[in-house]
PDB file of C-alpha atoms and ligand atoms in Angstrom:
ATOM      1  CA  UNK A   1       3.416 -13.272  -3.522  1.00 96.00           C
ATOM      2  CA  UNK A   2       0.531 -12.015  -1.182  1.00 98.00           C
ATOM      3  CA  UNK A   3      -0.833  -9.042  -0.880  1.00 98.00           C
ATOM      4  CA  UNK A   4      -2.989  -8.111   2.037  1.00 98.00           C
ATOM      5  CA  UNK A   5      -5.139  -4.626   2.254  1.00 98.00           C
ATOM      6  CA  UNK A   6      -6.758  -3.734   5.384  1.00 98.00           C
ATOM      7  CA  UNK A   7      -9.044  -0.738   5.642  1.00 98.00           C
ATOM      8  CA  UNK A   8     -10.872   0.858   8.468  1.00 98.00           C
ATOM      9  CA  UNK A   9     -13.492   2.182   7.016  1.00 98.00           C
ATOM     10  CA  UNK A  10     -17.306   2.023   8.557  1.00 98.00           C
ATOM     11  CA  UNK A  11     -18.711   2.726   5.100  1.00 97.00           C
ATOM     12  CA  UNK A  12     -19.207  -0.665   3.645  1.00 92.00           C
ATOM     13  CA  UNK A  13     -18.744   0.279  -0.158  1.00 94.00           C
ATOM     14  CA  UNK A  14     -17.820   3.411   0.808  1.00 97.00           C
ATOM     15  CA  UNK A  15     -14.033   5.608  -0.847  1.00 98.00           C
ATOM     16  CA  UNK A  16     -11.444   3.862   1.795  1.00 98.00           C
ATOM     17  CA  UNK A  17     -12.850   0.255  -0.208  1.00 98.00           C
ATOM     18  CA  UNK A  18     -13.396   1.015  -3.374  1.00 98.00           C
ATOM     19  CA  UNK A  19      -9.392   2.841  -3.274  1.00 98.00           C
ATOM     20  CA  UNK A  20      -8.060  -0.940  -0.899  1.00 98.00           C
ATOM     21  CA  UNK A  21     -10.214  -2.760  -3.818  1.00 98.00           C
ATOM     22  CA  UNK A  22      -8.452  -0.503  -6.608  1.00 98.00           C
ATOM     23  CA  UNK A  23      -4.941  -0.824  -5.039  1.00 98.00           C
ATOM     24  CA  UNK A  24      -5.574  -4.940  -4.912  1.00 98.00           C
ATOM     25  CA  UNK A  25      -6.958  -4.872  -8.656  1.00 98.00           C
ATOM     26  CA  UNK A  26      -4.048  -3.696  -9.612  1.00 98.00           C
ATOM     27  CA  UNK A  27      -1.532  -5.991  -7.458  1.00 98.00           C
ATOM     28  CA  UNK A  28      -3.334  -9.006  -8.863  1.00 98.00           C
ATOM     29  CA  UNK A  29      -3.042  -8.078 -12.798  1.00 97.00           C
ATOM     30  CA  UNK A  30       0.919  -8.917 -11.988  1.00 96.00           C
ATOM     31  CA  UNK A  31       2.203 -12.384 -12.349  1.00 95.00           C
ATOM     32  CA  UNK A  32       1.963 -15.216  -9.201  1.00 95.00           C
ATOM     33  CA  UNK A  33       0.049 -12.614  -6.582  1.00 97.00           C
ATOM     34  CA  UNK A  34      -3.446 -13.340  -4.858  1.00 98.00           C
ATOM     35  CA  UNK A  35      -4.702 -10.797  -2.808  1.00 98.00           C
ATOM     36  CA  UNK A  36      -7.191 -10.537   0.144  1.00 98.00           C
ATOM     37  CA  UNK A  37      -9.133  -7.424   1.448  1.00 98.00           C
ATOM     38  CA  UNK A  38      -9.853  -6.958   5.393  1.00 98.00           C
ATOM     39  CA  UNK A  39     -12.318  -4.595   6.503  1.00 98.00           C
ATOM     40  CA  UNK A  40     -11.599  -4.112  10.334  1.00 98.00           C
ATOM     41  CA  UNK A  41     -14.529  -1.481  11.382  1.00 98.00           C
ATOM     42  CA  UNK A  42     -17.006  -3.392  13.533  1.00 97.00           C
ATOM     43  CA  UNK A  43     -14.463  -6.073  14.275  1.00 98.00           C
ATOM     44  CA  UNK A  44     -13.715  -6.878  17.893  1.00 98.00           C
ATOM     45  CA  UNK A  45     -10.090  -5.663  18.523  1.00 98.00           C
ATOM     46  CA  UNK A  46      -9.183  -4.430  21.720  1.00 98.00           C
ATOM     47  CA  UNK A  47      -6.902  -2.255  22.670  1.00 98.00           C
ATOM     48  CA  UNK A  48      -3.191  -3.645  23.073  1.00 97.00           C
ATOM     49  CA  UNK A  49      -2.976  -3.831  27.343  1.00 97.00           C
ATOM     50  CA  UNK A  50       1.019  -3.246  27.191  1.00 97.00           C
ATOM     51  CA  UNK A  51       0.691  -6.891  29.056  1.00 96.00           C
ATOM     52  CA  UNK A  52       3.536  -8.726  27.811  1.00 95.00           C
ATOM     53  CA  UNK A  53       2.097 -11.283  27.294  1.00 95.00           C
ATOM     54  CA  UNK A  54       3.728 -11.299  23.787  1.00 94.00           C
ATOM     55  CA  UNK A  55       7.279 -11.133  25.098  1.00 92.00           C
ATOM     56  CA  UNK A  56       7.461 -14.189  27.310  1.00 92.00           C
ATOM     57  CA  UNK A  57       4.917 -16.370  26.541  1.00 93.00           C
ATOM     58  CA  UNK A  58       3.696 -15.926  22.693  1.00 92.00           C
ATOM     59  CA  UNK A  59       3.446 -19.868  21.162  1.00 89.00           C
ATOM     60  CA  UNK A  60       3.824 -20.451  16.918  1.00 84.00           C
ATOM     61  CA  UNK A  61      -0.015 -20.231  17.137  1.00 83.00           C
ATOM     62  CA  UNK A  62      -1.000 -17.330  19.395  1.00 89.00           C
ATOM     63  CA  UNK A  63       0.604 -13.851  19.264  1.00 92.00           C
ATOM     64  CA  UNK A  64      -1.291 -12.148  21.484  1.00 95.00           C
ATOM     65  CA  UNK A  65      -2.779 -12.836  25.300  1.00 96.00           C
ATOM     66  CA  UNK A  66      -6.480 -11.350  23.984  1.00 97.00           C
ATOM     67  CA  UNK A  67      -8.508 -13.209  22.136  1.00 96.00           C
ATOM     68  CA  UNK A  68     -10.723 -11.461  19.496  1.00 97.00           C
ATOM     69  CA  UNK A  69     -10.714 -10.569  15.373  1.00 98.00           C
ATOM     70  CA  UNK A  70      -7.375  -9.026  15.605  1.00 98.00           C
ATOM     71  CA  UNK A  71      -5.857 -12.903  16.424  1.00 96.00           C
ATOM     72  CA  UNK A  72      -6.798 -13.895  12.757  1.00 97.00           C
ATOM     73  CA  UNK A  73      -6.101 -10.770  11.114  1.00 98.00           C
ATOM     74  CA  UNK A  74      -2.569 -10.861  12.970  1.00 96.00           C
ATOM     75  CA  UNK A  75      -1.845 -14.326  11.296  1.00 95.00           C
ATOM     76  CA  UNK A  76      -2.577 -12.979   7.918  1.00 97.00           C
ATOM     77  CA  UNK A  77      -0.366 -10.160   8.425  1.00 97.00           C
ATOM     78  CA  UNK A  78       2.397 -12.547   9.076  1.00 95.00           C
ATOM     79  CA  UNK A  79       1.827 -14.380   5.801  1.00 96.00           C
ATOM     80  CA  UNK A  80       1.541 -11.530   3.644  1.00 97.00           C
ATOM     81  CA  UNK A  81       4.264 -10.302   1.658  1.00 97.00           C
ATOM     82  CA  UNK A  82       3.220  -7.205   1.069  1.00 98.00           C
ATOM     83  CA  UNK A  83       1.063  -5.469   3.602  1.00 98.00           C
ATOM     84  CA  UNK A  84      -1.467  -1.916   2.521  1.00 98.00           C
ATOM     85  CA  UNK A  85      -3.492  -0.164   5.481  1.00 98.00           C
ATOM     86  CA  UNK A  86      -5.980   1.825   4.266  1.00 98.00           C
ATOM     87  CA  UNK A  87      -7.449   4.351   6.923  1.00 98.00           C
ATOM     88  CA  UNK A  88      -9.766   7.393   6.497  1.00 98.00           C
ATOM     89  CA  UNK A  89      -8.647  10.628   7.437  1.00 98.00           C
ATOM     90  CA  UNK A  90      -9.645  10.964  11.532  1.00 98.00           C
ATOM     91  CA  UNK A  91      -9.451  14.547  12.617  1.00 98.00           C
ATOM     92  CA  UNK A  92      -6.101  14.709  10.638  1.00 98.00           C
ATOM     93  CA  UNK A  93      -4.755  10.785  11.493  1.00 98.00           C
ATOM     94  CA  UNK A  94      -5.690   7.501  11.426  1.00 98.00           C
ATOM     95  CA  UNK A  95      -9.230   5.948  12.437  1.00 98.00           C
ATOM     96  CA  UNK A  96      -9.255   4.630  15.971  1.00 98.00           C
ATOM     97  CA  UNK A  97      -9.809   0.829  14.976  1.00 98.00           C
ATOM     98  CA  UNK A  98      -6.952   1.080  12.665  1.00 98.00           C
ATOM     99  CA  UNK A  99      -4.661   2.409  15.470  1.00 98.00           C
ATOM    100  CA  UNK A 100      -5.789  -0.472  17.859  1.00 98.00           C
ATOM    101  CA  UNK A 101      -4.919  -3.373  15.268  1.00 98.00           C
ATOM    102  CA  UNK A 102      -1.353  -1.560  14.740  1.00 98.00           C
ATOM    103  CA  UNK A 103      -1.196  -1.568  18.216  1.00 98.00           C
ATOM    104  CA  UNK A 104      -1.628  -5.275  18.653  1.00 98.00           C
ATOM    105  CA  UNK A 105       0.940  -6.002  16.211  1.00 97.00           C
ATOM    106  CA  UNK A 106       3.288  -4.770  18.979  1.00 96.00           C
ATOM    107  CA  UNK A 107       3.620  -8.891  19.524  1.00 95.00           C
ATOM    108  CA  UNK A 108       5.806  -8.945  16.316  1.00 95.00           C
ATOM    109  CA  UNK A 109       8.330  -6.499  17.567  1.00 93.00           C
ATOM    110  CA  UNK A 110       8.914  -7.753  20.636  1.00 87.00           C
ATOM    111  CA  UNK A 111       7.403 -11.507  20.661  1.00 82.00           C
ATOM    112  CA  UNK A 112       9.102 -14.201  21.985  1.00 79.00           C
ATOM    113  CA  UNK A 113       8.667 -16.092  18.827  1.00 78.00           C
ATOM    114  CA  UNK A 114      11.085 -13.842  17.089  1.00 75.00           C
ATOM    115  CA  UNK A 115      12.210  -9.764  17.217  1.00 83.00           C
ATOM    116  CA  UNK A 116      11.100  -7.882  14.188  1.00 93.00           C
ATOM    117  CA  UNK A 117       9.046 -10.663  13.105  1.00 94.00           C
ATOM    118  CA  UNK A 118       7.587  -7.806   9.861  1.00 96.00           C
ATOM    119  CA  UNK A 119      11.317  -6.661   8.997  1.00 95.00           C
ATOM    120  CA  UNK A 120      11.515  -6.209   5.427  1.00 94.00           C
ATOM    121  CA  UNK A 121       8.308  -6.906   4.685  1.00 97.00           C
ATOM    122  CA  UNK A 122       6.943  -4.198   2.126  1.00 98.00           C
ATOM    123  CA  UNK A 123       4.210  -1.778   3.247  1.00 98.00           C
ATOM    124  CA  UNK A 124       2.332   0.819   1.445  1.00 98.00           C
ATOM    125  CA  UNK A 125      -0.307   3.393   3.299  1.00 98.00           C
ATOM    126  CA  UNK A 126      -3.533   4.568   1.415  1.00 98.00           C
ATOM    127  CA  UNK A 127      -5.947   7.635   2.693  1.00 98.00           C
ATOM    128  CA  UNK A 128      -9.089   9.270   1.678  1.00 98.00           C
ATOM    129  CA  UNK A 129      -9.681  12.575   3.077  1.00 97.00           C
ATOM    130  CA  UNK A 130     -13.223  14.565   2.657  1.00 96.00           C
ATOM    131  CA  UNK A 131     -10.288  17.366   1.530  1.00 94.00           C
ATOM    132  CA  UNK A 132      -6.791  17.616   0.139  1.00 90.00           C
ATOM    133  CA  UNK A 133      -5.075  19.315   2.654  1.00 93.00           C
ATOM    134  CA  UNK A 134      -6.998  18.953   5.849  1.00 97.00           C
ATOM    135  CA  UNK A 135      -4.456  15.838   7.183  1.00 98.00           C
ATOM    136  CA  UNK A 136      -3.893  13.268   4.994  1.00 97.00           C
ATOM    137  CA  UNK A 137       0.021  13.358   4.813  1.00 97.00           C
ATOM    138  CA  UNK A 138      -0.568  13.194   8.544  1.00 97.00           C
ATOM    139  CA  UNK A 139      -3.008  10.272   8.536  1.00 98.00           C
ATOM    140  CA  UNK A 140      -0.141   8.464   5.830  1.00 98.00           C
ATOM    141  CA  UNK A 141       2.607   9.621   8.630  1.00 97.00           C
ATOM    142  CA  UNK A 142       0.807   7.806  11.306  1.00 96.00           C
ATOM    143  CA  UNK A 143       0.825   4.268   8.811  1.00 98.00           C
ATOM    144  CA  UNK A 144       4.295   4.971   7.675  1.00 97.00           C
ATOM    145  CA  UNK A 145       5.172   4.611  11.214  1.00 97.00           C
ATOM    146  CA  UNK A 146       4.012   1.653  11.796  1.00 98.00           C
ATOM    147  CA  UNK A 147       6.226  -0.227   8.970  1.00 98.00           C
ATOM    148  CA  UNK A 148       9.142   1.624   9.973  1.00 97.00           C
ATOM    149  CA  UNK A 149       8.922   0.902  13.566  1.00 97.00           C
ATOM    150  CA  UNK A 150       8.740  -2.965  12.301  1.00 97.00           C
ATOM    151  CA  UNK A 151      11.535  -2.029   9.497  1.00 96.00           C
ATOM    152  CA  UNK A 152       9.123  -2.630   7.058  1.00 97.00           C
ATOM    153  CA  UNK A 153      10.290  -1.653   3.452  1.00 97.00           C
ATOM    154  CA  UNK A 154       7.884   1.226   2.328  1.00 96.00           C
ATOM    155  CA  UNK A 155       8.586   2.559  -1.239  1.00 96.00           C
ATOM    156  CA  UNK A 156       8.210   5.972  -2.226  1.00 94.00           C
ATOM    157  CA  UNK A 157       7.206   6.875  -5.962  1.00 93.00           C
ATOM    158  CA  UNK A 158       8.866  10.047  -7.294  1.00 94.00           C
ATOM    159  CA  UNK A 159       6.602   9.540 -10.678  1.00 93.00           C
ATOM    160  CA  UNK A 160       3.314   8.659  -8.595  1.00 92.00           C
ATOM    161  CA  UNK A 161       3.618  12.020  -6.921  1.00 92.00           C
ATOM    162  CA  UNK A 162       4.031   9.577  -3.277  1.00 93.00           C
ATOM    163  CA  UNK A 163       6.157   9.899  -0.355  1.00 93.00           C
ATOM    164  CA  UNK A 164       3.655   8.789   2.657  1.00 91.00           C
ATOM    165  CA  UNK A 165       1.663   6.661   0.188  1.00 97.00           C
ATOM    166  CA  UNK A 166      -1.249   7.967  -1.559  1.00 98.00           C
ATOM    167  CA  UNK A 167      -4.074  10.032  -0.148  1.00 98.00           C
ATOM    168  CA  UNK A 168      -7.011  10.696  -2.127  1.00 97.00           C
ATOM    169  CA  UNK A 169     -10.072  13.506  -1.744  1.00 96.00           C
ATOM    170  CA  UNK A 170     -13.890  12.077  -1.831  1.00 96.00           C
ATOM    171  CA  UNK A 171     -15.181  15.722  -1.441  1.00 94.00           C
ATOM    172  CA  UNK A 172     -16.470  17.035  -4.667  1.00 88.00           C
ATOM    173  CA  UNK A 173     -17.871  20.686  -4.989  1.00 88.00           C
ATOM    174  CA  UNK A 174     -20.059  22.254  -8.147  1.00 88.00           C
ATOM    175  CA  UNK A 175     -19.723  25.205 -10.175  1.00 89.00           C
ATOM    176  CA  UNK A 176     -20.315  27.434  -7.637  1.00 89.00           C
ATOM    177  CA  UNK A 177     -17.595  25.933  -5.414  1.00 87.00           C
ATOM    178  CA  UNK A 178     -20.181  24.316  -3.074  1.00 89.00           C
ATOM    179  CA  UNK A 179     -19.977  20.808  -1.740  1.00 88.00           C
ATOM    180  CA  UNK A 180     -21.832  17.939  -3.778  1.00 86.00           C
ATOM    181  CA  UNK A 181     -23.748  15.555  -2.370  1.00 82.00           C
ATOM    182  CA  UNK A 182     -21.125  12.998  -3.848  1.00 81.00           C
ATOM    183  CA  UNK A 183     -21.116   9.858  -2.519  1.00 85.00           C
ATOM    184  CA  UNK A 184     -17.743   8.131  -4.328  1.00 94.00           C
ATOM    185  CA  UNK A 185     -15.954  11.361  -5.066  1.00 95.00           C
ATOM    186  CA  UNK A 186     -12.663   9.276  -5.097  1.00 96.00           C
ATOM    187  CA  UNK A 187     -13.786   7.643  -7.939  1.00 96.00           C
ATOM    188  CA  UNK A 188     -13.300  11.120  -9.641  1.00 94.00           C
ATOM    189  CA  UNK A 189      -9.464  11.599  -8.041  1.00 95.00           C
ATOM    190  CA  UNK A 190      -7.570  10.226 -11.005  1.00 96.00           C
ATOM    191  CA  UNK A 191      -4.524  12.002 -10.413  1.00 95.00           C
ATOM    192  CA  UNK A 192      -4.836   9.621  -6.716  1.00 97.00           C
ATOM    193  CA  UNK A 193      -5.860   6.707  -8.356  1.00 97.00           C
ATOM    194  CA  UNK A 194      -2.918   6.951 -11.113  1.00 97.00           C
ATOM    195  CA  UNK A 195      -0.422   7.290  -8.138  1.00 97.00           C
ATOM    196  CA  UNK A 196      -2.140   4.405  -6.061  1.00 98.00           C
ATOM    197  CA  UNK A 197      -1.719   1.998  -9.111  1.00 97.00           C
ATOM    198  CA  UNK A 198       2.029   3.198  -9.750  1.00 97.00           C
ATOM    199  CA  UNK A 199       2.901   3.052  -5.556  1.00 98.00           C
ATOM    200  CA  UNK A 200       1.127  -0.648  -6.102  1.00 98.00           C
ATOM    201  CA  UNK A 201       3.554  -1.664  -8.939  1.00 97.00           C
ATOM    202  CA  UNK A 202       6.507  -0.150  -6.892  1.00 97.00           C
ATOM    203  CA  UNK A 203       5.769  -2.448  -4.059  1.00 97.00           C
ATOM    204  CA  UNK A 204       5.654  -5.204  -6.222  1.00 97.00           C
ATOM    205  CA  UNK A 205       9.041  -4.707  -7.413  1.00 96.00           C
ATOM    206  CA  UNK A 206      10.731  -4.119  -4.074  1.00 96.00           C
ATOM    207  CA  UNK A 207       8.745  -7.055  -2.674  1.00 96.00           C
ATOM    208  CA  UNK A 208      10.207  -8.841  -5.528  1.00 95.00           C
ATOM    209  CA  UNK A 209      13.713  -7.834  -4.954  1.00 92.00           C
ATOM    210  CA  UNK A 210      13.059  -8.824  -1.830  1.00 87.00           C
ATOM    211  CA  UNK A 211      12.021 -12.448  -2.346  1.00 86.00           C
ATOM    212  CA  UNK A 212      14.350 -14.832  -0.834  1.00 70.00           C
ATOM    213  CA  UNK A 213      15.869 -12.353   1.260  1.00 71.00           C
ATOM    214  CA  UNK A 214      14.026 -12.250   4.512  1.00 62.00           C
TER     215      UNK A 214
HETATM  216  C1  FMN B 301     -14.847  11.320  12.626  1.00 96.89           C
HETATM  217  C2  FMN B 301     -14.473  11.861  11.283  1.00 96.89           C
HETATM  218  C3  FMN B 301     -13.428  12.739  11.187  1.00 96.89           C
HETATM  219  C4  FMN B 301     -13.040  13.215   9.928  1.00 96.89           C
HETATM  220  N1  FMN B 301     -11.965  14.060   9.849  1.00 96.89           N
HETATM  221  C5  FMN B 301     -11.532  14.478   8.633  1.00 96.89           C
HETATM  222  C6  FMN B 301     -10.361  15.291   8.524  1.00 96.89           C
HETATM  223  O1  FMN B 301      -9.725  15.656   9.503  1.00 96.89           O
HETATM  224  N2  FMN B 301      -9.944  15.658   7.282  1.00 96.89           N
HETATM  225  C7  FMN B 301     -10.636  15.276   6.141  1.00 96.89           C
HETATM  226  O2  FMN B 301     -10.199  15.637   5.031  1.00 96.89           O
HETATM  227  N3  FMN B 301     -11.743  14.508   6.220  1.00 96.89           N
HETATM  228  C8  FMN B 301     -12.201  14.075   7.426  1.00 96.89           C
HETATM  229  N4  FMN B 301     -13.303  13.269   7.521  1.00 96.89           N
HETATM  230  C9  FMN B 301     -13.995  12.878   6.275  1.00 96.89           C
HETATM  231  C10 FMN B 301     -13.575  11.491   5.769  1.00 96.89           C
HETATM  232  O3  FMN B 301     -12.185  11.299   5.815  1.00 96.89           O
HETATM  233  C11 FMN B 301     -14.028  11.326   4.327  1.00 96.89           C
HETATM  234  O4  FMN B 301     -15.431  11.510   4.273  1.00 96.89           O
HETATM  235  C12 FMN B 301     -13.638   9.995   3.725  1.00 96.89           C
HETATM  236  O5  FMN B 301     -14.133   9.924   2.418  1.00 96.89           O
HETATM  237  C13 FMN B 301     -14.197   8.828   4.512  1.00 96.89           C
HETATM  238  O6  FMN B 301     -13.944   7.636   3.835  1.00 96.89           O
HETATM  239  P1  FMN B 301     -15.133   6.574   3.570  1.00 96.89           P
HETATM  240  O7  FMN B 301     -15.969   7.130   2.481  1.00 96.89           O
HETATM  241  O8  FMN B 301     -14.462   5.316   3.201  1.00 96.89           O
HETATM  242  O9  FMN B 301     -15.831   6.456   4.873  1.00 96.89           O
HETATM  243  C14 FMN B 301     -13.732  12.807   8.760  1.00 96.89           C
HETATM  244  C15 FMN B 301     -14.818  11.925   8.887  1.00 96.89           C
HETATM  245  C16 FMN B 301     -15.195  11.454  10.127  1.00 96.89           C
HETATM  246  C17 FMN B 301     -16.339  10.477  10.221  1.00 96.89           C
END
């Protein structure tokens, strides 16, 4: 089983990738899974040009009419089993970089080489927000969307406390209430990080249902 995170973060070792890192830790304790990590900020990937390119002439080898990272990237999402995104909380959504990759996987809805290519598929969303209630259900909204316009599988977690995935806070503030100077606070969310391990396991086990039947 493979298990593909991909996180939009700028910050190199920053909360989004030490939470995607986390999240894969735990996939890869379980029994026949590898895992890879993507980091996507910095990466070339253009903006999807509503060409349709994808619809009549997509090959086996090329999805997509542009050629830059997200060609790759695309690939690997089509060989994963189980796919996590993993964006920062944007003004209340997802990064920009993150929306342009889900954009480009447009060419597995509608490619020529197959409708729905991502149906049943299991996806789960991650967040870190600098607060806990200043968008991340929003930013998990905008992920969940994605898998359920492919009819991706995306498990919800009534004992991880997770409906939209998991979002976690990196702000941390002192005695007096103010903001630290924290540079990890998500390290410190252990309620989040509890609920990102048991969201993890939950994929697993609707992935494995799932085995054999796509
Ligand atoms: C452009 C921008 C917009 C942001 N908007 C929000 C926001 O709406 N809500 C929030 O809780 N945090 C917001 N943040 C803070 C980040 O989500 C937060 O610092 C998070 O930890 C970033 O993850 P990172 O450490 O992996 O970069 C914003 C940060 C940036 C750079």
């Amino acid at each position: 089983m493979k298990v593909l995170g991909i996180h939009s973060s700028p910050i190199k070792n920053g909360n989004m990738a030490y939470l995607l890192n986390y999240a894969l830790e735990e996939a890869f304790r379980a029994e026949g899974v590898s895992t890879e990590a993507v980091a996507i900020a910095g990466l070339s990937i253009a903006d999807c040009r509503h060409c349709n390119w994808c619809m009549t002439k997509q090959t086996q080898n090329r999805f997509c009419s542009i050629e830059d990272d997200a060609l790759p990237i695309l690939q690997k999402i089509l060989d994963c089993d189980i796919l996590i995104l993993g964006s920062p909380v944007y003004f209340s959504r997802l990064s920009g970089i993150m929306a342009c990759l889900i954009d480009r996987t447009r060419c597995f809805t509608f490619g020529k080489n197959g409708h729905l290519a991502l149906k049943g598929k299991v996806g789960i969303a991650l967040t870190v927000g600098w607060s806990r209630n200043l968008g991340m259900e929003t930013t998990l909204a905008s992920l969940h969307g994605a898998f359920l316009v492919h009819e991706m599988l995306t498990p919800s977690c009534h004992e991880a406390g997770a409906l939209y995935g998991v979002g976690l806070a990196s702000g941390r503030r002192d005695e007096n209430l103010a903001y630290k100077r924290e540079k990890l606070g998500v390290k410190d969310d252990h309620e989040g990080l509890y609920s990102t391990k048991l969201l993890v396991r939950e994929a697993l086990r609707v992935a494995k249902q799932m085995a054999g039947t796509r």
